[in-house]
Each structure stands twice: as C-alpha cells, then as structure tokens.
Tab-separated table of C-alpha atoms in Angstrom:
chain	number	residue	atom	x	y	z
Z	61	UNK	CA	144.292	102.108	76.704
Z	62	UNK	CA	145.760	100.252	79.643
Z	63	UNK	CA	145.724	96.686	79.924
Z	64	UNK	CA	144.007	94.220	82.709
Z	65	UNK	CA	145.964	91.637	83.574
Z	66	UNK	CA	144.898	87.994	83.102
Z	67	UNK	CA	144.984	87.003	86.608
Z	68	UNK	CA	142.694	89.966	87.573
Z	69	UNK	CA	140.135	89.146	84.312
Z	70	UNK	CA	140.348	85.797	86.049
Z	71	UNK	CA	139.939	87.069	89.680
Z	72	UNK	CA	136.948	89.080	88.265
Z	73	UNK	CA	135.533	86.177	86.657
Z	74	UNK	CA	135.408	83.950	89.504
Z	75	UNK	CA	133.861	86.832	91.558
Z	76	UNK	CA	131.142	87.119	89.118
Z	77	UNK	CA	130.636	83.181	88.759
Z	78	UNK	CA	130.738	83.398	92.853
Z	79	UNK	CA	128.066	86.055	93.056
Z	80	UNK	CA	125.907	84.959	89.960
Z	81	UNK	CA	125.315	81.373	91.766
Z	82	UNK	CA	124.144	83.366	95.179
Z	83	UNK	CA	121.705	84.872	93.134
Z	84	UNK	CA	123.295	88.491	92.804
Z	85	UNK	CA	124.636	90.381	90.153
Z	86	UNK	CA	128.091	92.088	89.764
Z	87	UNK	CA	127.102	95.179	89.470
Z	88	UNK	CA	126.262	96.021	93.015
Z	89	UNK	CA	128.906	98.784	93.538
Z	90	UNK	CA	126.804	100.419	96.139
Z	91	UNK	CA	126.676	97.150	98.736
Z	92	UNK	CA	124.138	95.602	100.369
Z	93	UNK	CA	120.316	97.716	100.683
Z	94	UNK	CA	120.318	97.648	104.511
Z	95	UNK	CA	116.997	97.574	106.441
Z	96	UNK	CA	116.830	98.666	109.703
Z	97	UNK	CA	114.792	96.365	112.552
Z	98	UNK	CA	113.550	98.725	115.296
Z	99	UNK	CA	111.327	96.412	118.312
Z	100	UNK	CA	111.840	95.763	121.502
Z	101	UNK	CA	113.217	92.709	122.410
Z	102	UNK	CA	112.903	93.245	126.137
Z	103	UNK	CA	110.846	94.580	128.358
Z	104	UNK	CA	107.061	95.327	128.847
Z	105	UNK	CA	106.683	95.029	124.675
Z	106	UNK	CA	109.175	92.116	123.855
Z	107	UNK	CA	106.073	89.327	124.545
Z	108	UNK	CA	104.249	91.396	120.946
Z	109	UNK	CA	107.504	92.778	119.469
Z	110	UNK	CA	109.986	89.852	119.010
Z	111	UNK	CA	108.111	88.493	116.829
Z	112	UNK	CA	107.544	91.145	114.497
Z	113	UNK	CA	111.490	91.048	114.399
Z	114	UNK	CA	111.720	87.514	113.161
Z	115	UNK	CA	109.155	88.360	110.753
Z	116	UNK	CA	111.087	90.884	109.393
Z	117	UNK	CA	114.378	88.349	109.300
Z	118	UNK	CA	111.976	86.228	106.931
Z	119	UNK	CA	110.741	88.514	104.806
Z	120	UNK	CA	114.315	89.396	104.173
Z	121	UNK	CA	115.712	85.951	103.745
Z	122	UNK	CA	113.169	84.975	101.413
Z	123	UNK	CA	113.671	88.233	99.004
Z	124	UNK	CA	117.536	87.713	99.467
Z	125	UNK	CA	116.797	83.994	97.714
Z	126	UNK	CA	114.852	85.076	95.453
Z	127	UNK	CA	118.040	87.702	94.038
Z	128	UNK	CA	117.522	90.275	96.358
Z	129	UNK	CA	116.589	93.778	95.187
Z	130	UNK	CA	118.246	95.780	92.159
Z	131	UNK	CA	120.756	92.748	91.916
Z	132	UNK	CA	121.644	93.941	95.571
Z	133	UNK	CA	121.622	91.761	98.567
Z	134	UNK	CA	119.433	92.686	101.453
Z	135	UNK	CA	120.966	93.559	104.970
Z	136	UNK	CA	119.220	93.441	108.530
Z	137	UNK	CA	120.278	95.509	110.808
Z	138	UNK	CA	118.713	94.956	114.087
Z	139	UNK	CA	118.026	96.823	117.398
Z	140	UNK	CA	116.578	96.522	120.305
Z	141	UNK	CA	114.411	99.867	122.207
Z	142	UNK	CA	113.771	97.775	124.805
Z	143	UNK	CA	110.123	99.253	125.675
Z	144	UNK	CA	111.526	101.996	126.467
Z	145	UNK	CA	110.251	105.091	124.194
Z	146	UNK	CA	113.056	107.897	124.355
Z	147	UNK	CA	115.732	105.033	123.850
Z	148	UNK	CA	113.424	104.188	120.493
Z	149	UNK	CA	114.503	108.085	119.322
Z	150	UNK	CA	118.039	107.052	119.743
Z	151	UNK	CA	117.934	103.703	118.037
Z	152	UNK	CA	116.073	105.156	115.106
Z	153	UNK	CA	118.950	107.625	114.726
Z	154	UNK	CA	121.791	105.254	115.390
Z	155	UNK	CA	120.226	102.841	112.411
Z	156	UNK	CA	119.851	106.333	110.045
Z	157	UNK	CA	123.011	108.252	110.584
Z	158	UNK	CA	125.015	105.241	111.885
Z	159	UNK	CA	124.056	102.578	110.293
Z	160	UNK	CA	123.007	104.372	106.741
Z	161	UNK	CA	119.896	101.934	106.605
Z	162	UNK	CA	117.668	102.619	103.723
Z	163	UNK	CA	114.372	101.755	105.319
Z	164	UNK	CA	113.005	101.173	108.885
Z	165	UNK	CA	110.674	98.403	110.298
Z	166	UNK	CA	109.838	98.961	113.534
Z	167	UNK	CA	107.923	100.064	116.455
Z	168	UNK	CA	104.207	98.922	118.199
Z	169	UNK	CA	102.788	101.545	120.502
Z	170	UNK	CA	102.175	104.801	119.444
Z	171	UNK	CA	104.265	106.605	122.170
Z	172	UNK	CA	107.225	104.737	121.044
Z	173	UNK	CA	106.073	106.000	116.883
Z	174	UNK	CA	105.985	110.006	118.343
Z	175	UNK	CA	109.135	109.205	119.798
Z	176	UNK	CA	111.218	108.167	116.260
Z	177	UNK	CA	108.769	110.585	114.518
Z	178	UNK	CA	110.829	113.501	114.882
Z	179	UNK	CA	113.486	111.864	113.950
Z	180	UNK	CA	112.487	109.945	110.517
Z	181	UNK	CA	111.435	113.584	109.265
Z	182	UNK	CA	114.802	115.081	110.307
Z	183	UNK	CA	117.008	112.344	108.590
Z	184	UNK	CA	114.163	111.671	105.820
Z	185	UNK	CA	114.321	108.469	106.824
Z	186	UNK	CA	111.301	105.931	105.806
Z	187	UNK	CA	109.558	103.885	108.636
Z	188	UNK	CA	107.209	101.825	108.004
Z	189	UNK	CA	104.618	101.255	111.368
Z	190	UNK	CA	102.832	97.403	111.396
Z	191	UNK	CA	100.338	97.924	114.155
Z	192	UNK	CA	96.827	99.468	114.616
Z	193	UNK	CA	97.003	103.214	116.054
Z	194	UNK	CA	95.062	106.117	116.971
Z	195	UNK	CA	95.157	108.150	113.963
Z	196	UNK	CA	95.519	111.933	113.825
Z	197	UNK	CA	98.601	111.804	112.047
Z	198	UNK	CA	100.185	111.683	108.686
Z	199	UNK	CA	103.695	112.141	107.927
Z	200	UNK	CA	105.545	112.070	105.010
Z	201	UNK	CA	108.274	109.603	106.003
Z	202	UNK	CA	106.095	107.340	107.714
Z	203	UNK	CA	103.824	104.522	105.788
Z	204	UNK	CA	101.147	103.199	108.278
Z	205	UNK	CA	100.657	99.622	107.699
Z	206	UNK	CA	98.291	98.817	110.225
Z	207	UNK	CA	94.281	99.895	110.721
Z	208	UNK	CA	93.438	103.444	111.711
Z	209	UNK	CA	90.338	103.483	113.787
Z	210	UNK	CA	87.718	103.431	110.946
Z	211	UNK	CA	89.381	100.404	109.952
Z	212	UNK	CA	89.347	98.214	113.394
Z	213	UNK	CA	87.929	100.538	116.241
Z	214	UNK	CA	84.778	101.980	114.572
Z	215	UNK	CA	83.381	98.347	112.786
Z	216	UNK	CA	84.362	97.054	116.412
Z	217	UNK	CA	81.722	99.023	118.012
Z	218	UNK	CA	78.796	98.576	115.201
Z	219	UNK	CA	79.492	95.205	115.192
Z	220	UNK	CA	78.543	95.001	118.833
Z	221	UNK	CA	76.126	97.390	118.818
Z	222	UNK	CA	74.026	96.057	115.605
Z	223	UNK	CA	75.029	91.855	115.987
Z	224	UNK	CA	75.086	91.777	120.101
Z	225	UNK	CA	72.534	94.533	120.970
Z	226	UNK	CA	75.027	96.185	123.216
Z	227	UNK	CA	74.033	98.979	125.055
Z	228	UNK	CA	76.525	100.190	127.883
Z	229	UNK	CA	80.415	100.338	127.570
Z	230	UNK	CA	83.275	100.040	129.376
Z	231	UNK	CA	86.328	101.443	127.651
Z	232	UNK	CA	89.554	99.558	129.048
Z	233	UNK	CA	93.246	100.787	128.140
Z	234	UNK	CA	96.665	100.892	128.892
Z	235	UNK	CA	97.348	104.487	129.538
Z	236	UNK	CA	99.196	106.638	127.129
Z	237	UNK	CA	98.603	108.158	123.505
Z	238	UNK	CA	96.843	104.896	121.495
Z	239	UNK	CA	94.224	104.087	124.411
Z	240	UNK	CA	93.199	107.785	125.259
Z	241	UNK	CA	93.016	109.104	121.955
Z	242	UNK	CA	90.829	106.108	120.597
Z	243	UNK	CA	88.491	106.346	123.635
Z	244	UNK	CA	88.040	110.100	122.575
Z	245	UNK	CA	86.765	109.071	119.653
Z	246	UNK	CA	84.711	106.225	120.348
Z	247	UNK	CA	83.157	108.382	123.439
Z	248	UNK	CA	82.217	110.828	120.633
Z	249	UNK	CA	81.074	107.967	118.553
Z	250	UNK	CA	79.043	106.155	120.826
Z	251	UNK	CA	76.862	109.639	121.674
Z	252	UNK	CA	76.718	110.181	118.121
Z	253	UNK	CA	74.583	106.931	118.167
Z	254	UNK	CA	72.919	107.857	121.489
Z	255	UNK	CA	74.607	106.561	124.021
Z	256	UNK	CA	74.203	108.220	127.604
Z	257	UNK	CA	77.235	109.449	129.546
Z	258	UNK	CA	76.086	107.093	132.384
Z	259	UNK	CA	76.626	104.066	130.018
Z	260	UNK	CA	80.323	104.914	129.260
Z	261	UNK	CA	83.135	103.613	131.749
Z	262	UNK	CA	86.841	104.480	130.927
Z	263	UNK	CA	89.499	102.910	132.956
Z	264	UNK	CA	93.176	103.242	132.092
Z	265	UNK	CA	96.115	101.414	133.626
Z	266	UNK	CA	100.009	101.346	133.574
Z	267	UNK	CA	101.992	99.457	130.793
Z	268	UNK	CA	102.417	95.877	132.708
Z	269	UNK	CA	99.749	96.046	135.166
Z	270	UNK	CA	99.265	93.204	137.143
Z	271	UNK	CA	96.351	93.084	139.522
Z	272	UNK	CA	93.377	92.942	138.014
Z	273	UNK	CA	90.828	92.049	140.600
Z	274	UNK	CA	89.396	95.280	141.463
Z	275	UNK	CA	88.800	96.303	138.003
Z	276	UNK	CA	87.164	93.716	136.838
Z	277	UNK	CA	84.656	93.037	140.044
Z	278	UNK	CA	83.771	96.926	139.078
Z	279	UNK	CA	83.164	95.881	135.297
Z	280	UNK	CA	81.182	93.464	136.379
Z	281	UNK	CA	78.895	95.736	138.696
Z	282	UNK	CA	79.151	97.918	135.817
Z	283	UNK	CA	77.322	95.165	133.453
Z	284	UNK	CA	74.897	94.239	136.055
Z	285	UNK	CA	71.970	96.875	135.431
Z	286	UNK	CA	70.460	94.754	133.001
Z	287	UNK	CA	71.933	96.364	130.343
Z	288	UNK	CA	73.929	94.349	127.558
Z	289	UNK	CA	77.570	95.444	128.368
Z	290	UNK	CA	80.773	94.991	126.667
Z	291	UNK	CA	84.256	95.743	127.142
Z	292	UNK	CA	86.361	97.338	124.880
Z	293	UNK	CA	90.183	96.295	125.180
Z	294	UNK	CA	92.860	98.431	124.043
Z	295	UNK	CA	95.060	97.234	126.502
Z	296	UNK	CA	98.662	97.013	125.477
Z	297	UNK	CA	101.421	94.216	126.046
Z	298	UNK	CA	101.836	91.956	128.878
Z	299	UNK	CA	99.227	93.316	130.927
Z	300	UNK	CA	96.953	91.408	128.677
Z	301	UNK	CA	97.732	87.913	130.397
Z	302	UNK	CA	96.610	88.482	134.095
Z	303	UNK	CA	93.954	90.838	132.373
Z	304	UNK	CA	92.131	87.895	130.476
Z	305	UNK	CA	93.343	85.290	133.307
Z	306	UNK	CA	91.291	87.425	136.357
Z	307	UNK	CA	88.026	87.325	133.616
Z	308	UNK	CA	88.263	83.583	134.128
Z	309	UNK	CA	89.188	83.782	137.611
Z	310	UNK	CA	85.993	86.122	138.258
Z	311	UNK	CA	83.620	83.853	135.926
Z	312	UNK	CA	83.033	87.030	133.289
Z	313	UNK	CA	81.819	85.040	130.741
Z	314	UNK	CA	81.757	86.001	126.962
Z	315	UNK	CA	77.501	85.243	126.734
Z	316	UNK	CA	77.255	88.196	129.647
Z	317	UNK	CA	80.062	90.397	129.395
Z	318	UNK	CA	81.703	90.141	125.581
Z	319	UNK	CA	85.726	91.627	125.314
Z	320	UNK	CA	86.498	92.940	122.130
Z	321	UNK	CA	90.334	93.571	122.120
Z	322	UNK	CA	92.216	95.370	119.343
Z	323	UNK	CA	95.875	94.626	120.602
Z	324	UNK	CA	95.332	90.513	121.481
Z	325	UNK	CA	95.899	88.265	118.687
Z	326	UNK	CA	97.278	84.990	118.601
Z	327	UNK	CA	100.731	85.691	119.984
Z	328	UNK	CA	99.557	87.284	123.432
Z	329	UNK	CA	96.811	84.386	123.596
Z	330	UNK	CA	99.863	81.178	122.969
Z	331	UNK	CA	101.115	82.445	126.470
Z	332	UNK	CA	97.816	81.743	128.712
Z	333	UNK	CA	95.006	78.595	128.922
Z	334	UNK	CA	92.242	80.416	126.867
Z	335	UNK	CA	89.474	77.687	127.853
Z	336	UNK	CA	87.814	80.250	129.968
Z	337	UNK	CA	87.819	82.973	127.142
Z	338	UNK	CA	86.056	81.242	124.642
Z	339	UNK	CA	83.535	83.170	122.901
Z	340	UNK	CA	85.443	86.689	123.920
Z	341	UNK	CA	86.337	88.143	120.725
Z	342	UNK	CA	89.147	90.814	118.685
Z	343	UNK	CA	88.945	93.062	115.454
Z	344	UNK	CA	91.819	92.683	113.064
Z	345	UNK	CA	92.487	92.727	109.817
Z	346	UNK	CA	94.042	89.586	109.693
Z	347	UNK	CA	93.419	86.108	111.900
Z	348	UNK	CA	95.732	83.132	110.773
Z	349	UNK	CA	92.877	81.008	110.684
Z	350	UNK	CA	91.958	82.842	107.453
Z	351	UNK	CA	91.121	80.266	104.939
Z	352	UNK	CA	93.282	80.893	101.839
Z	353	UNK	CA	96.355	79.612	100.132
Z	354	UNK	CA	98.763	83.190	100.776
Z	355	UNK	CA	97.623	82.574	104.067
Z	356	UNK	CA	99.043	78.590	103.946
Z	357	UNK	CA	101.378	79.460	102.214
Z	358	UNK	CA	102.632	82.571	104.994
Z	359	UNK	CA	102.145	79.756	107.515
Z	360	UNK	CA	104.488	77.319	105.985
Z	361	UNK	CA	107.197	79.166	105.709
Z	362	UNK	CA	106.809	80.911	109.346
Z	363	UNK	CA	107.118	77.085	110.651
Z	364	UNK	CA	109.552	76.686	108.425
Z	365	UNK	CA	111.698	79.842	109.874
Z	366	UNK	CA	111.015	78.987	113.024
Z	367	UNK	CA	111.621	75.529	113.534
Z	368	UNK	CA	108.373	75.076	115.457
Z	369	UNK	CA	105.091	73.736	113.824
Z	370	UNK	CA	103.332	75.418	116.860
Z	371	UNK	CA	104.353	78.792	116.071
Z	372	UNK	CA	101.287	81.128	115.813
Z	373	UNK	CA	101.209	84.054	113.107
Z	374	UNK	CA	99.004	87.410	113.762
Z	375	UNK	CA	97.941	90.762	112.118
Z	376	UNK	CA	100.884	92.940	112.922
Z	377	UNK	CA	102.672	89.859	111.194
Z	378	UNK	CA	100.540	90.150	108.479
Z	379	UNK	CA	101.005	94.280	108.153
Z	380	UNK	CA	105.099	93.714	107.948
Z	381	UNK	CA	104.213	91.355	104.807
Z	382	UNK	CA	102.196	93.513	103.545
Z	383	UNK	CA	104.676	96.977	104.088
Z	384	UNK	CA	107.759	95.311	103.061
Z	385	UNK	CA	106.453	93.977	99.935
Z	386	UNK	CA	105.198	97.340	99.034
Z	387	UNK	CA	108.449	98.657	100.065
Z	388	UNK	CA	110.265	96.334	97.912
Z	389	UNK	CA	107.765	96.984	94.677
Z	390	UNK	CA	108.324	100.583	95.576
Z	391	UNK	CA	111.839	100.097	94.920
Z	392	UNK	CA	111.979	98.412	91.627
Z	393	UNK	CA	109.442	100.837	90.656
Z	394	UNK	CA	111.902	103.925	91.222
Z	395	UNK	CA	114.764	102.047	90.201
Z	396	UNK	CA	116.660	103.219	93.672
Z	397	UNK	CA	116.234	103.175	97.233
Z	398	UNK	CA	116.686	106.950	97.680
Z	399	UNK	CA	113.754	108.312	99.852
Z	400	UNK	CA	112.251	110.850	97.852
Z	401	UNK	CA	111.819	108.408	95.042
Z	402	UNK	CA	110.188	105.565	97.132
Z	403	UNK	CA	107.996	107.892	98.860
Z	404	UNK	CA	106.807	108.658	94.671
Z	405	UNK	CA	107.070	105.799	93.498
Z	406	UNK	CA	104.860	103.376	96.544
Z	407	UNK	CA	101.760	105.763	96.224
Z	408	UNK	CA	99.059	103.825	94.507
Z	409	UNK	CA	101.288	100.637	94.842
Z	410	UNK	CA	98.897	97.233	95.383
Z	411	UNK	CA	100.302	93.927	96.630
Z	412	UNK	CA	98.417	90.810	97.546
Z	413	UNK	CA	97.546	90.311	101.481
Z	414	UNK	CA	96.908	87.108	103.229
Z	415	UNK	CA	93.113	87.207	102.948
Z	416	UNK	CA	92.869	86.509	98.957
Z	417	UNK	CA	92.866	90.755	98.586
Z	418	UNK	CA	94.802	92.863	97.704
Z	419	UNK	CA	96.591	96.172	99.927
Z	420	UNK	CA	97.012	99.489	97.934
Z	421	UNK	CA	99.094	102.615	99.152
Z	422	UNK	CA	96.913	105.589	99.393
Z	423	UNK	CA	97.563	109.262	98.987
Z	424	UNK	CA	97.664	109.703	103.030
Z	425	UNK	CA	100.319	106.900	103.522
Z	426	UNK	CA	98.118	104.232	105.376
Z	427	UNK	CA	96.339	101.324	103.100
Z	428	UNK	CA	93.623	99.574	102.395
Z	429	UNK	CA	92.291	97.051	104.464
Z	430	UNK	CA	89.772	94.433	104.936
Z	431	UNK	CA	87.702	94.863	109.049
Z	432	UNK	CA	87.248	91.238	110.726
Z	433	UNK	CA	85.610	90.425	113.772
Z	434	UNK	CA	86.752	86.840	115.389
Z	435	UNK	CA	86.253	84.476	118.270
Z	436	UNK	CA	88.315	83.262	121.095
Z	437	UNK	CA	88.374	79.699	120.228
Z	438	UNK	CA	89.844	76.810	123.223
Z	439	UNK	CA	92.913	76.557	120.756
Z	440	UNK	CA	93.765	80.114	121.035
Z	441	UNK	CA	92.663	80.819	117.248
Z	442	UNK	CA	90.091	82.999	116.435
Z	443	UNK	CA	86.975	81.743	114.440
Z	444	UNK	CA	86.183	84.857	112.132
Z	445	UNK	CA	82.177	85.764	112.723
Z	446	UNK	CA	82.014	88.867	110.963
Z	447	UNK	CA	83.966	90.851	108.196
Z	448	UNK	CA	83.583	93.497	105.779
Z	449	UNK	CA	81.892	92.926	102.157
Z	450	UNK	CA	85.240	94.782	100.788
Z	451	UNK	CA	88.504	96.725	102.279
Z	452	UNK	CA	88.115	100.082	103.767
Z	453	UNK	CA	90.655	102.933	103.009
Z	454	UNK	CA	92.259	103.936	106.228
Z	455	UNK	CA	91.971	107.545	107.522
Z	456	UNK	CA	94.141	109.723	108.557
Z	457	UNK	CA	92.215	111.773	110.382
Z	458	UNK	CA	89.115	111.146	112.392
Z	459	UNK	CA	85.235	112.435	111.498
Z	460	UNK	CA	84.465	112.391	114.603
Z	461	UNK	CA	86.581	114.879	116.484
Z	462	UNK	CA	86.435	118.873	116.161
Z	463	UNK	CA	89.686	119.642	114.687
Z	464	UNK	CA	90.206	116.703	112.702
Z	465	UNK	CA	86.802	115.684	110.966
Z	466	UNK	CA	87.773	119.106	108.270
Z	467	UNK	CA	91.516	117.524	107.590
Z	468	UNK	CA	92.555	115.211	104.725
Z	469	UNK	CA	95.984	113.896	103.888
Z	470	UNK	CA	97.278	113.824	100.760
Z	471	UNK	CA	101.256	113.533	99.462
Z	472	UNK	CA	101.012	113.604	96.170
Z	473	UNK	CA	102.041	117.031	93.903
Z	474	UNK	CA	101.081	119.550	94.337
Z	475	UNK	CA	99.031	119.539	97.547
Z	476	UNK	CA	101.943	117.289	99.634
Z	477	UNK	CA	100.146	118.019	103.171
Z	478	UNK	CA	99.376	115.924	106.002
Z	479	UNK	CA	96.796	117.982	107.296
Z	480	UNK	CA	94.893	119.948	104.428
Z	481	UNK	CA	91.644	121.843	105.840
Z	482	UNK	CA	89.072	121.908	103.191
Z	483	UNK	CA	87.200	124.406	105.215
Z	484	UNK	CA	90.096	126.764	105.418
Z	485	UNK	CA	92.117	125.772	102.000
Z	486	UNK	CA	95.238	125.406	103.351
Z	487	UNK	CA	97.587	123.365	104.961
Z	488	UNK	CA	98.128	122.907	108.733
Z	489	UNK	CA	95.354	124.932	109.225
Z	490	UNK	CA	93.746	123.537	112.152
Z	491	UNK	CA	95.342	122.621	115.795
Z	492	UNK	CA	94.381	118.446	115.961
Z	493	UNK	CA	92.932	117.511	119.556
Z	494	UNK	CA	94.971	114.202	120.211
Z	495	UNK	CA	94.833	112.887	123.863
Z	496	UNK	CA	97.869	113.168	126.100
C-alpha cells in the first residue's frame, strides 16, 4: 500500500474544509451540473426573453446556496439566439455538443422551439419550453412548461363567450406557427359553438409590426354591427406596444371592444402608459398579483436579484420556477443527470407553483395547470376576475382538429409515443394538420 504524504492529506483537507463551507461536498469528481440558457437577448424577442434569462440566473443562484444538486455546484451557461430562429438550432447545439450542458432552458415562440427540436432529439438533449404554445406536439426530450391551448386559449374564449356575451371575433396574431395554428383551432371551436363564418376576422402581421392604424379602424368597423365583439391577441413581442398604444390612440375601449391577449403580461405592459387599457384583459396561468405567500415570497427575492423594487414578475417567469424545480427533483430522484433517467424519473413529479397549487409532470410531458382570466389595471397589474375551480392537465394534442382529436401522448413503458392513435392502435399513425 503506498503512502500519501502529509502535505497532500493536508492539501486535501483544506480543499474539503474550503468546499464544505461553500456548501458542496468533495465528492464532486464529475464538476459542475451545467445548465444551458437559450433566449434572445436581442432583437424582436429580447423585450419578453431577457427576462426569462435572469430568471433562470436566480433559480440557479438560489439552488447553488442552498448546496447545489448531488453535492455538485450548478453552472449557467448562457446564449443569446438573438430572435433569430435558425441561429436558435445552432445555439442549442453549441450548448449540447460544445458546451456538454445537462439541461436546456430556453426559447419563447414556437418557430424558434421547431427550430432546436430537431436538434434536442438528435443529441438527447432535455429542453425545457416556459411559454404558452400551439400544441400538436410531444417530444420526448422536450418538457412543456407552459399552457397548451385547453389550458389558456380554450377557457379564454368561454370565458368571453359565457361572462361577456360575446358574439363576433376578431382573431389577431403575429404570423408564424403559434398564431395560425391556435386560430385553427379556435375557428373550429367557435363553429363548434355556432358561430357564423361572417363573425370570424383573422388578421396576421409580421414579428415587430409597427403601424397599427389601419387594423384597428377595421376592428373597430368590424365591432360596430351591434354585435358584442372581442379581440383575441396572440400577438407576439414588441409589436405588442404600438398595438395596445393605437387602441388608446383610436378610443377602443375595453366596455365596447374587450382584448384578451395570451402573450402580454406584466413585462410587455412596464414598457407603455396602460391608463387607456384598463379593463382590457389576458389568460395566464399565473398574474403576480396572485395573493399568496410562494407568490411573496417569488417576489422578494426577484427584487432582491434585481436590485429594483419595481421589477415586475409574469407567467413565463412563473413556468421556469416551476420546470426547473421539477428538473432539479427529477434529478435527486434518479440520482444522476443522465437524460434517460430524468426523462423516468420527472414523470408524475409535483412541485408547488406560485398560486398555493401544486404542478405535476404528466405522461405527455406538459403539466398541470391552473386557467386565470385578469384585468388591465392603471398600474399595469392584472386584477384576476375569473379562474378555474382546479388545474387542468395540458394536452398534447387538440380535440378539435381532424388528425389530432384521435392522438394521445404518453412516454411512459411500454407505449413511449408522442402520437398514439386510439382509433388505429398504433403509433404515428395519423399525419397532424399544424398551420404553416
């Protein structure tokens, strides 16, 4: 047996007396767990996205003091896309085969999620997607955080429809995947409930569109048939500031002509005087006027982070909590941060979210959620009017849409499929009609 030498037992003990006072063990021979930070910090998307960064850099700061995970100290490794959704392919790659991260944050629109798709499943990488989203998708490697359309879209429109006594629709959206393929379904929704053709309007504009006067004198000739009319926002990003600012400047008033958005929250609001949008109103699953003490508590320390007791929190804020501490459970669970094993281990997983519930991993990899309808308030918060009795299990796939109402997801042995038709008993069995 060979001997250590006392002045390495006593290099080795001040390493361990070094590490045990920062919280972390000595036996972390395999380095720091390194989480990869994928939103754009520029461009179109930076005025949503940079937050959800600096969320992230909290979340992992305040597990780090706490001891980390696994005795291991948490890395961030950040990137920036820059709105731009073939350069978000790239990035994910760089922070997977680069960067060896062992999880992904990341991403808001839905063009920029089909665009690191690919590229998750090739690597069997892990992303984990904050934000609300179309649907008509399931993938093994991806954990969708934020409401599908049953969970945000669909209590939208009843709400409106049963508590306003709405009646004709305009359907506004930035165009690409998230907008079009949540119109589809609503359009099929609406004339499910009875809705005429006539009564539907769809408009779709370009990421960072600007003038807004046109559009909105023809959504308000639209609402002027004595009709009760209400516009349906899933307009994206930036665009949402001269958007809400040409309502004012036009005099569309929340008591005629009602907004509903489903991508504003309290971030895109800090940026513009909302006096003239009081009353207009957003479905989330979240609002940070939510009166409970996770909620405080969430606050606090986002001030705290910050540095600014003006900060604002939102829902996509709220969905990054939620993801990374089911993430992190995930991990202790499995003992590891290999894939395979979290992707095992974080089905069925339940953590507490900032509304006094709790979120639980389901078989198709997007969670349960509670619906809440609130109201532009002249402080840019939202006063919730309307909510759920319990949370709603997202779906995966729509019932409202031939070639997706048959599908289920499930990833749990032995079925592990994303699309399973019931009607047809096997996987990938039907082609899934999802808007360009």
């Amino acid at each position: 047996m060979s001997r250590i030498p006392l002045s390495l037992v006593h290099a080795l003990s001040v390493t361990a007396l070094t590490l045990g006072s920062s919280g972390f063990a000595l036996a972390q021979d395999d380095g720091p767990i390194k989480v990869g930070i994928l939103h754009s910090l520029s461009g179109t998307m930076a005025i949503s996205e940079s937050t959800l960064k600096d969320t992230m850099l909290m979340l992992i700061e305040q597990q780090n003091e706490a001891g980390g995970l696994l005795g291991r100290e948490l890395e961030p490794v950040v990137v920036d896309p820059a709105s731009n959704w073939p350069l978000f392919a790239e990035k994910a790659r760089e922070l997977l085969a680069q960067e060896k991260v062992d999880v992904i944050f990341g991403n808001w629109t839905s063009v920029s999620r089909k665009s690191v798709l690919p590229v998750v499943e090739e690597l069997n990488g892990l992303l984990f997607y904050p934000v609300q989203y179309e649907g008509e998708e399931s993938s093994e490697n991806v954990f969708y955080t934020g409401a599908a359309p049953n969970q945000q879209a669909i209590p939208a429109v009843d709400y409106l429809m049963n508590e306003l006594g709405v009646e004709r629709w305009v359907l506004a959206g930035t165009d690409y995947v998230y907008p079009r393929t949540t119109n589809k379904i609503l359009q099929a929704y609406l004339k499910s409930h009875g809705v005429a053709e006539d009564d539907i309007m769809v408009n779709y504009t370009p990421f960072g569109h600007s003038d807004w006067q046109n559009i909105v004198a023809e959504i308000k000739q639209f609402g002027s048939t004595g009709k009760k009319t209400a516009v349906v926002s899933t307009i994206n990003g930036d665009a949402n500031v001269p958007f809400y600012r040409e309502l004012g400047n036009q005099g569309v008033d929340a008591a005629d002509i009602p907004v509903v958005a489903f991508s504003v929250g309290e971030q895109e609001l800090s940026g513009i005087d909302t006096a003239p949008l009081v009353g207009h109103l957003a479905a989330w699953n979240y609002f940070m006027s939510v009166d409970d003490d996770a909620n405080y508590d969430f606050i606090d320390a986002w001030y705290e982070f910050t540095g600014d007791d003006n900060a604002v929190t939102n829902d996509p804020m709220e969905a990054h909590y939620i993801g990374f501490n089911m993430w992190a459970e995930a991990v202790r669970k499995a003992g590891t941060t290999e894939p395979d094993a979290i992707k095992e281990a974080i089905i069925g997983v339940s953590v507490p979210n900032l509304s006094g519930g709790y979120a639980t991993m389901m078989p198709n990899h997007h969670i349960t959620k509670p619906v809440l309808i609130g109201e532009i308030q002249d402080d840019g918060q939202f006063s919730v009017v309307w909510q759920t009795p319990s949370s709603v299990a997202g779906d995966a796939w729509s019932d409202y849409l031939e070639g997706s109402k048959d599908l289920i997801s499930d990833w749990r042995k032995p079925l592990e499929c994303g699309n399973y038709n019931v009607v047809k008993g096997s996987c990938g069995g039907a082609e899934v009609a999802t808007a360009e």
